[in-house]
PDB file of C-alpha atoms and ligand atoms in Angstrom:
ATOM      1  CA  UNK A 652       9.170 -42.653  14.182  1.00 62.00           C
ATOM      2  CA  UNK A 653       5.211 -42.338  14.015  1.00 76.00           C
ATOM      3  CA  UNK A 654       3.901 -41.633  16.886  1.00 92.00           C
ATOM      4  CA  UNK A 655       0.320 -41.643  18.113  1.00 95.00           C
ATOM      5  CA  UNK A 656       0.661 -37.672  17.005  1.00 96.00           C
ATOM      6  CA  UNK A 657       1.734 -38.047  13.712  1.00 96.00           C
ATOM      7  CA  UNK A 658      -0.796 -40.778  12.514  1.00 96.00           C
ATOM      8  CA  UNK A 659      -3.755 -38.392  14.091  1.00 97.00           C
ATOM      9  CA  UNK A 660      -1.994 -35.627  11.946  1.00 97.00           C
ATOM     10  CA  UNK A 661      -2.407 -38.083   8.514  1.00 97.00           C
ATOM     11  CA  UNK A 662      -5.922 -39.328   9.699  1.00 98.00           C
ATOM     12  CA  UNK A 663      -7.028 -35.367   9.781  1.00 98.00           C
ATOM     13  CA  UNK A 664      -5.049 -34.504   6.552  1.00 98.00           C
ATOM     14  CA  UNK A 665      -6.597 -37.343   4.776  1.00 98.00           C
ATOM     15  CA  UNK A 666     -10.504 -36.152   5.335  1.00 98.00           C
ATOM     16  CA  UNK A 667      -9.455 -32.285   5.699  1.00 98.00           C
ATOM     17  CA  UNK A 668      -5.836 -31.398   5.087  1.00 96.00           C
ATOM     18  CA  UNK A 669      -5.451 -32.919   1.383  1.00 95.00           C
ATOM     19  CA  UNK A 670      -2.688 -30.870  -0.528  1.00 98.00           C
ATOM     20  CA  UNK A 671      -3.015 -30.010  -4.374  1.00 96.00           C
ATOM     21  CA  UNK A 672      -0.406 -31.051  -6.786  1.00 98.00           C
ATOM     22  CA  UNK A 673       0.926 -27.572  -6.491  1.00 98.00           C
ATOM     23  CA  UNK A 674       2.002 -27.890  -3.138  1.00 98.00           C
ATOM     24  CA  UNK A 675       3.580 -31.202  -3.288  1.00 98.00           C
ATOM     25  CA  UNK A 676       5.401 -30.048  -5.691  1.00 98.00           C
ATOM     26  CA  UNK A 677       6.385 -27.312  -3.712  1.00 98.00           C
ATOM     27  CA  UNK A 678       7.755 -29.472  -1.410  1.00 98.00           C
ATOM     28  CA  UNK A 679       9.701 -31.274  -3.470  1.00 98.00           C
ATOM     29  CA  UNK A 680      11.374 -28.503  -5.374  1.00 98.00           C
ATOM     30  CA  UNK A 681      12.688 -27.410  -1.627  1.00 98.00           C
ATOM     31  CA  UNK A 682      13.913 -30.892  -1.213  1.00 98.00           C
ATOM     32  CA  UNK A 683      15.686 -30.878  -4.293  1.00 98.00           C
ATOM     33  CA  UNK A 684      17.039 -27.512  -3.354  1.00 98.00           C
ATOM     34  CA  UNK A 685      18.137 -28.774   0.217  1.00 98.00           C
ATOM     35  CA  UNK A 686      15.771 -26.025   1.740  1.00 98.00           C
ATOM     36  CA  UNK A 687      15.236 -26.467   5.468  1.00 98.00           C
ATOM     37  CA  UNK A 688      12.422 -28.706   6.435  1.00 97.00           C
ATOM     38  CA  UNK A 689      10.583 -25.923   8.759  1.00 98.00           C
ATOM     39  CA  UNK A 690       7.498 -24.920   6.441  1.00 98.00           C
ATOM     40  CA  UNK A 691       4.023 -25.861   8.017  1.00 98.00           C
ATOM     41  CA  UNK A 692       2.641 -28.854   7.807  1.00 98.00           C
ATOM     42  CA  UNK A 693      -0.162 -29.706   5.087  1.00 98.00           C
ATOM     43  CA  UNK A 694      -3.022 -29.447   7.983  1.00 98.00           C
ATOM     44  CA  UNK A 695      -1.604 -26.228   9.578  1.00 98.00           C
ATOM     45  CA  UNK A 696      -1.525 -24.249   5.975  1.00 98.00           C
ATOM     46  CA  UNK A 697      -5.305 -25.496   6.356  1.00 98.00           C
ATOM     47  CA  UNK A 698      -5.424 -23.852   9.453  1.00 98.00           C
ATOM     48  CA  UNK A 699      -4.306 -20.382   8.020  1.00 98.00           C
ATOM     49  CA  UNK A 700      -6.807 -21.001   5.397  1.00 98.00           C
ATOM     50  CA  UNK A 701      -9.220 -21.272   8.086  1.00 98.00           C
ATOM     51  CA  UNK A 702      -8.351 -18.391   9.663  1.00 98.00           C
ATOM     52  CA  UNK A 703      -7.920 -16.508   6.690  1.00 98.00           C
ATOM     53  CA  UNK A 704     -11.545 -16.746   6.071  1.00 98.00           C
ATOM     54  CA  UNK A 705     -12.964 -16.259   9.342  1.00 97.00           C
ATOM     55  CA  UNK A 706     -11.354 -13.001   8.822  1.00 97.00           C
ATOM     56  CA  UNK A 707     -12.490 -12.386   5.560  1.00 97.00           C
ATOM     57  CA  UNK A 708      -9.148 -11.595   4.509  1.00 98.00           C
ATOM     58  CA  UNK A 709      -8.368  -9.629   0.955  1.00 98.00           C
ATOM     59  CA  UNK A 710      -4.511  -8.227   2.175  1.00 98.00           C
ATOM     60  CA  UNK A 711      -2.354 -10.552   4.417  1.00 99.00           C
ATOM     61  CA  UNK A 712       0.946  -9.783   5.447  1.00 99.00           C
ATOM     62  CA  UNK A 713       3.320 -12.898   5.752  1.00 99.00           C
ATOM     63  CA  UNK A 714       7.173 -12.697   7.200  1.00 99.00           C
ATOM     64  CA  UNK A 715       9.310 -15.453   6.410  1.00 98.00           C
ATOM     65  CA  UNK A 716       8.381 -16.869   3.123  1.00 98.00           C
ATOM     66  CA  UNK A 717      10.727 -19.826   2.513  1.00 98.00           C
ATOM     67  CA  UNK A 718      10.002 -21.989  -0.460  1.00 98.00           C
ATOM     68  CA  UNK A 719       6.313 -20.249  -0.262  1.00 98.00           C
ATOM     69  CA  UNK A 720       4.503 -23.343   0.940  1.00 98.00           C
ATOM     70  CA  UNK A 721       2.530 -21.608   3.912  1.00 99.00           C
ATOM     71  CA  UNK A 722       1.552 -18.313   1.162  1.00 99.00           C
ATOM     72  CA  UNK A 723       0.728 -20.422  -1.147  1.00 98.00           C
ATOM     73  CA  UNK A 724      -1.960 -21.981   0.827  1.00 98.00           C
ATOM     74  CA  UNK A 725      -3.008 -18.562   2.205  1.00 98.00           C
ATOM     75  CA  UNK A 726      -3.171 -17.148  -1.263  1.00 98.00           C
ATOM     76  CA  UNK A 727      -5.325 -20.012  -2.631  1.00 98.00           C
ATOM     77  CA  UNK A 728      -8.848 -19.117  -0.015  1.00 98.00           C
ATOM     78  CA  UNK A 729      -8.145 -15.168  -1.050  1.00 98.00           C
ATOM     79  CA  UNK A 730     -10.411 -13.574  -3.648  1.00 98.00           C
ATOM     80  CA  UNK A 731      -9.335 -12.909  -7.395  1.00 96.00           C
ATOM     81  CA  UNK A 732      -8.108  -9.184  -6.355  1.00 97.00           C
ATOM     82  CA  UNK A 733      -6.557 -10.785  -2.933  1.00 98.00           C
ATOM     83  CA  UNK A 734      -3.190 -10.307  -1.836  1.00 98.00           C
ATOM     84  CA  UNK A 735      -0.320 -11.872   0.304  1.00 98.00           C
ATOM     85  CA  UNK A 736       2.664  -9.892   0.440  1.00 99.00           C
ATOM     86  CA  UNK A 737       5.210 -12.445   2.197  1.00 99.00           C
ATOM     87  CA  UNK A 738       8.959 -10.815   3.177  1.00 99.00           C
ATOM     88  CA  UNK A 739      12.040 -13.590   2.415  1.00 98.00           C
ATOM     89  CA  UNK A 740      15.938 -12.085   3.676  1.00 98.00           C
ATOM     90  CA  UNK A 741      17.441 -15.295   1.695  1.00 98.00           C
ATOM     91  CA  UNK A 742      17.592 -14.530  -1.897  1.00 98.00           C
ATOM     92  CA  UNK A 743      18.129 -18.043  -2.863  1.00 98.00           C
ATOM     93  CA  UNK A 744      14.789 -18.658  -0.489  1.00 98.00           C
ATOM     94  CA  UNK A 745      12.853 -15.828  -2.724  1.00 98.00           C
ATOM     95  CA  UNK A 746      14.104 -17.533  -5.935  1.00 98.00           C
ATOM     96  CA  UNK A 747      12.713 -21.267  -5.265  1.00 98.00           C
ATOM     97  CA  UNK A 748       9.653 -19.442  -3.918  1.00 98.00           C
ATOM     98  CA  UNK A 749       8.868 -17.599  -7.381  1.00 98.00           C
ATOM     99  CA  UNK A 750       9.095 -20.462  -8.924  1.00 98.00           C
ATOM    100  CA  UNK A 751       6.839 -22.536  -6.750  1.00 98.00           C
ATOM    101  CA  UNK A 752       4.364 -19.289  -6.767  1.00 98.00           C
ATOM    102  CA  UNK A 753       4.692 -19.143 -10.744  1.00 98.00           C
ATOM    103  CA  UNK A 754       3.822 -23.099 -10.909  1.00 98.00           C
ATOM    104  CA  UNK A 755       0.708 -22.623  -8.762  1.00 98.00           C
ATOM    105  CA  UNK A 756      -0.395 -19.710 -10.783  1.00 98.00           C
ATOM    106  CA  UNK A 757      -0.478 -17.593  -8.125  1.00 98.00           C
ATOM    107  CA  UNK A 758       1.376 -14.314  -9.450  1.00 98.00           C
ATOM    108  CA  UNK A 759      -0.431 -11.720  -9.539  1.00 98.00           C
ATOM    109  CA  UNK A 760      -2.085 -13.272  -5.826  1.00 98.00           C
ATOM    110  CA  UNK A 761       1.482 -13.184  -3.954  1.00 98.00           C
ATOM    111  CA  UNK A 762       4.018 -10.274  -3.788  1.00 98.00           C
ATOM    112  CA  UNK A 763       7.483 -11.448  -2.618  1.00 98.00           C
ATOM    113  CA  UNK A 764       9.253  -8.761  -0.938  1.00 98.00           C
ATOM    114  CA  UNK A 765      13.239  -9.331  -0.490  1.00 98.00           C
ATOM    115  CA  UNK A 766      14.131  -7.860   2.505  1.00 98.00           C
ATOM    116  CA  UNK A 767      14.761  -8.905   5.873  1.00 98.00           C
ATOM    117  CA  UNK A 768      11.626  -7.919   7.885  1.00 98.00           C
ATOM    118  CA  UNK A 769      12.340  -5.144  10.135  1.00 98.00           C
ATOM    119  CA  UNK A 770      13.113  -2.905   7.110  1.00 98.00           C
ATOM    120  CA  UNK A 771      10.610  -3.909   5.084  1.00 98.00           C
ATOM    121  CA  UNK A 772       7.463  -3.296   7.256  1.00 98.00           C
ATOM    122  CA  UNK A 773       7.971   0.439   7.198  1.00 98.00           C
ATOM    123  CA  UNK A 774       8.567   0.499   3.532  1.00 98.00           C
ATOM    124  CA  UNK A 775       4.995  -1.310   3.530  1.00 98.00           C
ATOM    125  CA  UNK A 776       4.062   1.297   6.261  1.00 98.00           C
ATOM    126  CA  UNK A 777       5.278   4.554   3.402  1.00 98.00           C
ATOM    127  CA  UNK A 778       3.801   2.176   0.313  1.00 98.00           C
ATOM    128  CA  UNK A 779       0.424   2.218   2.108  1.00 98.00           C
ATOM    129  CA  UNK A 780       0.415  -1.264   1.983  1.00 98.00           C
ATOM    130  CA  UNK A 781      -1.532  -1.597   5.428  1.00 92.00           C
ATOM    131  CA  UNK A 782      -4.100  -1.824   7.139  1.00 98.00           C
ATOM    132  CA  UNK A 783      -4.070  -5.968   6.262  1.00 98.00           C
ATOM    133  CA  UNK A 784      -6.638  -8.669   7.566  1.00 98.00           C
ATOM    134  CA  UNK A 785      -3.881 -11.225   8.480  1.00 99.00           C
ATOM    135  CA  UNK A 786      -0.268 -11.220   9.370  1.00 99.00           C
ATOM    136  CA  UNK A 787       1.515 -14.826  10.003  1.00 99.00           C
ATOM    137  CA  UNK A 788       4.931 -14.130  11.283  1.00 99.00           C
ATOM    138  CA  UNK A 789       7.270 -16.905  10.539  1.00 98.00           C
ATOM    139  CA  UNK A 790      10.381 -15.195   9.960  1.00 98.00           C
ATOM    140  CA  UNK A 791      14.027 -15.545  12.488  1.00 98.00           C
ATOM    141  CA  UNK A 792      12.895 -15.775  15.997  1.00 98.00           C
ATOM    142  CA  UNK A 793      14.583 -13.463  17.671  1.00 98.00           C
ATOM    143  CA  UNK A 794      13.064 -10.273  17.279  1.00 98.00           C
ATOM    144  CA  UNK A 795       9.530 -11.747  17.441  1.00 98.00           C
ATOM    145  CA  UNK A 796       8.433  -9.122  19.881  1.00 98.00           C
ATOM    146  CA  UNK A 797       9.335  -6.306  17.273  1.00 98.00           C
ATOM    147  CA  UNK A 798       7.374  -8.016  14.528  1.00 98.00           C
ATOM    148  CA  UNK A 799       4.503  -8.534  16.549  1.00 98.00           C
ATOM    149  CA  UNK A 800       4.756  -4.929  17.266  1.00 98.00           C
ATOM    150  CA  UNK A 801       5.003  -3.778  13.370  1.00 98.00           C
ATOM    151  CA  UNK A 802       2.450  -6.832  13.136  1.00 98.00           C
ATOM    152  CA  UNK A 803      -0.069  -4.435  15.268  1.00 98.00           C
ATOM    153  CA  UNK A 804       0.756  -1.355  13.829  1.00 98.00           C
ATOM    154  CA  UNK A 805      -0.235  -2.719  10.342  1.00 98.00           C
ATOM    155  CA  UNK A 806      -3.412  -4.144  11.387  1.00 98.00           C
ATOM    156  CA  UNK A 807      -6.997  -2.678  11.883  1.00 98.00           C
ATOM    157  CA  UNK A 808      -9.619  -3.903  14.401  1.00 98.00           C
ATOM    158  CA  UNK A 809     -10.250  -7.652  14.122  1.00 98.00           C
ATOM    159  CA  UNK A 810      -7.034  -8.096  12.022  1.00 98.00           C
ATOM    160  CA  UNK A 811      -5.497 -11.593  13.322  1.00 98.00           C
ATOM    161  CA  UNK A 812      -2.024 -12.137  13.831  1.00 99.00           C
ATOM    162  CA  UNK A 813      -0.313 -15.384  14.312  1.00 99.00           C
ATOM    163  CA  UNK A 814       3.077 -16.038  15.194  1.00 98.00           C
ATOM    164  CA  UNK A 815       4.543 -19.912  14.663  1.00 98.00           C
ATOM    165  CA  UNK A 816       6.958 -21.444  16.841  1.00 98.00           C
ATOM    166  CA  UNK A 817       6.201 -20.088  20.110  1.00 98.00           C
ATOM    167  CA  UNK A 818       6.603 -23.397  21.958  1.00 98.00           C
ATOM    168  CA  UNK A 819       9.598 -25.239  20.489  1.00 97.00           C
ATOM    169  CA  UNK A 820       9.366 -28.391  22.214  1.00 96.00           C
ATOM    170  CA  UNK A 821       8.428 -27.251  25.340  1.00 97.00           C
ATOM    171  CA  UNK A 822      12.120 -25.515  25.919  1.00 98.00           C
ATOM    172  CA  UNK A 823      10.252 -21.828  26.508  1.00 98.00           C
ATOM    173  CA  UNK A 824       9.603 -23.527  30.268  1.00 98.00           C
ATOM    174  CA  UNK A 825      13.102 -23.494  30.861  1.00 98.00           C
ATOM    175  CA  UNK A 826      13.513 -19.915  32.355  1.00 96.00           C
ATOM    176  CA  UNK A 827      17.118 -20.184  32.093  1.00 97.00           C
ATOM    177  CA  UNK A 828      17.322 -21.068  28.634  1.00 98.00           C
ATOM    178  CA  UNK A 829      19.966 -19.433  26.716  1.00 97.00           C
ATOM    179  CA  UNK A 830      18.935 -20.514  22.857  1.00 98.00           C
ATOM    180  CA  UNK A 831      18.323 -17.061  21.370  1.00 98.00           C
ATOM    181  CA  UNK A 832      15.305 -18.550  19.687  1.00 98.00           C
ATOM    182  CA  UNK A 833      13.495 -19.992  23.050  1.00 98.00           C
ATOM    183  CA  UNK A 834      14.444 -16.246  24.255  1.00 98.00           C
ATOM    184  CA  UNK A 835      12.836 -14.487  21.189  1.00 98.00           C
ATOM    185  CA  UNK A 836       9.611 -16.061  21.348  1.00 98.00           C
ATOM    186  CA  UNK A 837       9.678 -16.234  25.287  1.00 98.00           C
ATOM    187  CA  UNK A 838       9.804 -12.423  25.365  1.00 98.00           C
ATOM    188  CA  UNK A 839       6.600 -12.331  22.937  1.00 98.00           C
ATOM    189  CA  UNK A 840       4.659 -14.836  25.077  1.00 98.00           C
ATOM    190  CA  UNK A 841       5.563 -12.627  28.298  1.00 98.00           C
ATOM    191  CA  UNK A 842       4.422  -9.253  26.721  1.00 98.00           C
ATOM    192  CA  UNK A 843       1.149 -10.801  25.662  1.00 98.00           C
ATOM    193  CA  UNK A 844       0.382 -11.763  28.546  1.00 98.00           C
ATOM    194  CA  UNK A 845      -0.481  -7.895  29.716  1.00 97.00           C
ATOM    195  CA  UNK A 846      -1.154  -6.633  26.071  1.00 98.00           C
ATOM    196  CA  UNK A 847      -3.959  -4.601  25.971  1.00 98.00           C
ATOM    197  CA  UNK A 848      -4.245  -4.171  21.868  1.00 98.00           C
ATOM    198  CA  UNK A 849      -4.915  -7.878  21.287  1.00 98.00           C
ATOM    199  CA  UNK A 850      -6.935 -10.683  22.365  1.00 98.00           C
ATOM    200  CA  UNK A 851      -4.270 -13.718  22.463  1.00 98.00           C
ATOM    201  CA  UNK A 852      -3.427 -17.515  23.022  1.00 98.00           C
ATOM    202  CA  UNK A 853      -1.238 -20.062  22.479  1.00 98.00           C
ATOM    203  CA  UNK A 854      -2.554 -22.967  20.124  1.00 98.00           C
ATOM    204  CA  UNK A 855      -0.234 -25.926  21.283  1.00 97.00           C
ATOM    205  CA  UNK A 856       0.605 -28.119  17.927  1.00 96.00           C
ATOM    206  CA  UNK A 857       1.484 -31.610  17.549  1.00 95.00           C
ATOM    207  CA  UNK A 858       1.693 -33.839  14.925  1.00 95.00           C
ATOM    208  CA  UNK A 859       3.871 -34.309  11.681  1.00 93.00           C
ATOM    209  CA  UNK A 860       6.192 -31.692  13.265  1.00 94.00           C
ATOM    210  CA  UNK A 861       8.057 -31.001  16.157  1.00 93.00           C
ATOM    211  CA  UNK A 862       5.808 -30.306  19.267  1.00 96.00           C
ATOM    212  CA  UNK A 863       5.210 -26.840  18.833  1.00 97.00           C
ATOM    213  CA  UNK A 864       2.742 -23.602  18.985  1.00 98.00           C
ATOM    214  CA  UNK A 865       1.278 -20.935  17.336  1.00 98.00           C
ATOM    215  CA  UNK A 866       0.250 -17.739  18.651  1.00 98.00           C
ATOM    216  CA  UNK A 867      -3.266 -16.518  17.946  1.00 98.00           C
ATOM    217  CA  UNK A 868      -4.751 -13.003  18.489  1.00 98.00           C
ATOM    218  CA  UNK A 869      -7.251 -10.811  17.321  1.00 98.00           C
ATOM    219  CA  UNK A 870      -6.446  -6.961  17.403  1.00 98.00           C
ATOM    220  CA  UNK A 871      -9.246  -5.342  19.729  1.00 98.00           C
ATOM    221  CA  UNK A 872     -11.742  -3.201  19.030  1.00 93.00           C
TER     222      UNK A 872
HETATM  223  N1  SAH B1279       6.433 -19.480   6.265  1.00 97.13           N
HETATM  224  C1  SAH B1279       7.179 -20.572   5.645  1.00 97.13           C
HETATM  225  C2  SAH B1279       8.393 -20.958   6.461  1.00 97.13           C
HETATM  226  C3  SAH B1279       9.336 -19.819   6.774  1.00 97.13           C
HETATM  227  S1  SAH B1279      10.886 -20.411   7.428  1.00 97.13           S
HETATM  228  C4  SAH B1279       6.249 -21.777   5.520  1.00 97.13           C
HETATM  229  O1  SAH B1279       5.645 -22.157   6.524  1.00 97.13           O
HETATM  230  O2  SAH B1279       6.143 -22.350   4.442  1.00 97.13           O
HETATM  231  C5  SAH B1279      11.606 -18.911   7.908  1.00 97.13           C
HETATM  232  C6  SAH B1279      12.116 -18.050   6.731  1.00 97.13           C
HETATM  233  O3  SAH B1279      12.409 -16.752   7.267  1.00 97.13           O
HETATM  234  C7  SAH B1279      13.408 -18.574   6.092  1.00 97.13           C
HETATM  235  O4  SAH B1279      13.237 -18.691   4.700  1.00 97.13           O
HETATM  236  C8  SAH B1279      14.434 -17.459   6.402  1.00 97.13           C
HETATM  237  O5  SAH B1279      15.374 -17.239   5.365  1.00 97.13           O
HETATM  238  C9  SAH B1279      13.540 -16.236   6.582  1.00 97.13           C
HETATM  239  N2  SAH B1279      14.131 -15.176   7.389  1.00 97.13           N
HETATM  240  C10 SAH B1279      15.052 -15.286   8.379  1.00 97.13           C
HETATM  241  N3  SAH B1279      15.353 -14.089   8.875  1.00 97.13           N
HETATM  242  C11 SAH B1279      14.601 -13.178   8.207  1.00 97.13           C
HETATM  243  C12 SAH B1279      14.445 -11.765   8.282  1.00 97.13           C
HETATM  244  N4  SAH B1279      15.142 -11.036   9.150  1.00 97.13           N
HETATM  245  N5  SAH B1279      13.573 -11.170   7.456  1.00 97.13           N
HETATM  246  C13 SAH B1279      12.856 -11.903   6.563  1.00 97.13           C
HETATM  247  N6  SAH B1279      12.956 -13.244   6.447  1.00 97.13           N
HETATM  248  C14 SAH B1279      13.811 -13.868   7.249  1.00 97.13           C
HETATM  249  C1  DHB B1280      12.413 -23.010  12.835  1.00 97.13           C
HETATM  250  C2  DHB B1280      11.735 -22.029  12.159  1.00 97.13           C
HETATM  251  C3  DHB B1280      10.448 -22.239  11.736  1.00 97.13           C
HETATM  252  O1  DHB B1280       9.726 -21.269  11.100  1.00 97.13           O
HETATM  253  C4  DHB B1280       9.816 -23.464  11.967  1.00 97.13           C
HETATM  254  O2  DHB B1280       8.534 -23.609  11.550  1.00 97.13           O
HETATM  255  C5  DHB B1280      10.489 -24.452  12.635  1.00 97.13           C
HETATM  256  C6  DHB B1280      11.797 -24.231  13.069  1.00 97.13           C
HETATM  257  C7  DHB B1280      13.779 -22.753  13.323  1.00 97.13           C
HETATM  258  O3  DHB B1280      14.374 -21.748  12.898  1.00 97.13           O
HETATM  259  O4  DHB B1280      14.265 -23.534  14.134  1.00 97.13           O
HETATM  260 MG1   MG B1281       7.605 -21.674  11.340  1.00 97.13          MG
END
């Protein structure tokens, strides 16, 4: 199928969106690997990159690392001393996403914690790790509340969090939905709606993917 969406989504990654050969290869060593096909697209790791540098960001926290295809487009906009520490629970996940880290040359840019993400933010929490600029949480859907949570706890004034997958085709209108997922991120979207810590919205996303969304938000001052 290419819909009206997804040739708008090549037109836009053709002027703007144009992936190095590190990141197709990326892709391909995930293919090869029979990873799932659920990283972002080439024009929303553009996005990030955006974001990342609106925020001027030196330490970004990333849970839900896959094959490394969204961090490695984070890590490429941050400066030499720069970080992205990005959490995987798989280890077969964390392996093909060393690799594809080592083959961009990103190493000493991109710290791959194994762990699954509720235990691992308060080891970052002891470590110090925090306050970070940027924190893209990516990782199982359930417990999206709690990360966002841990997500605002790690942050500083102006840090911005974003949360992917907060739409999933449209099923988080269905009220009586009982896909643990839809719930997850439909209990997020509720409690941000009377959040006072952040600034938020929902981005709606089309395009090369599923019809989805990302949350956006800006801790407060
Ligand atoms: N951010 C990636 C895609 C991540 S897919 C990109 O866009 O390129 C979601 C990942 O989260 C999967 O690799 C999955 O193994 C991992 N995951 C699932 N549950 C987790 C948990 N509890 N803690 C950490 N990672 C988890
Ligand atoms: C799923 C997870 C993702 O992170 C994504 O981008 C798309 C789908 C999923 O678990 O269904
Ligand atoms: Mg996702």
């Amino acid at each position: 199928m290419n819909t009206i969406f997804e040739k708008v989504d090549h037109y836009i990654g053709a002027l703007l969106g144009q992936e190095d050969p590190s990141l197709v290869q990326a892709t391909q060593l995930m293919e090869r690997h029979r990873l799932p096909n659920i990283s972002v697209s080439p024009n929303q790791g553009k996005f990030l990159q955006v974001l990342a540098l609106a925020c001027n960001a030196t330490k970004i926290l990333e849970l839900g690392t896959l094959g490394a295809y969204s961090t490695i487009w984070l890590a490429k906009v941050l400066p030499e001393h720069g970080k992205v520490i990005s959490v995987e629970f798989d280890a077969f996940h964390a392996d093909i996403a060393r690799e594809n880290v080592t083959n961009a040359g990103l190493d000493h840019k991109i710290d791959i914690r194994r762990g699954a993400a509720m235990e691992v933010m308060p080891v970052l929490e002891k470590e110090g790790q925090g306050p970070f600029d940027m924190i893209f949480i990516d990782a199982d859907k359930p417990p999206y509340l709690e990360y966002f949570q841990w997500a605002i706890r790690l942050s500083h004034p102006g840090t911005i969090i974003v949360a992917d997958n907060v739409i999933r085709n449209g099923e988080v209108l269905d009220e009586n939905s009982k896909d643990e997922k839809v719930n997850g991120v439909q209990r997020l979207n509720k409690w941000l709606s009377t959040c006072k810590e952040v600034t938020a919205t929902i981005l709606q996303t089309v395009g090369v993917k599923e019809h989805d969304g990302m949350v956006i938000a800006v801790v407060n001052k």
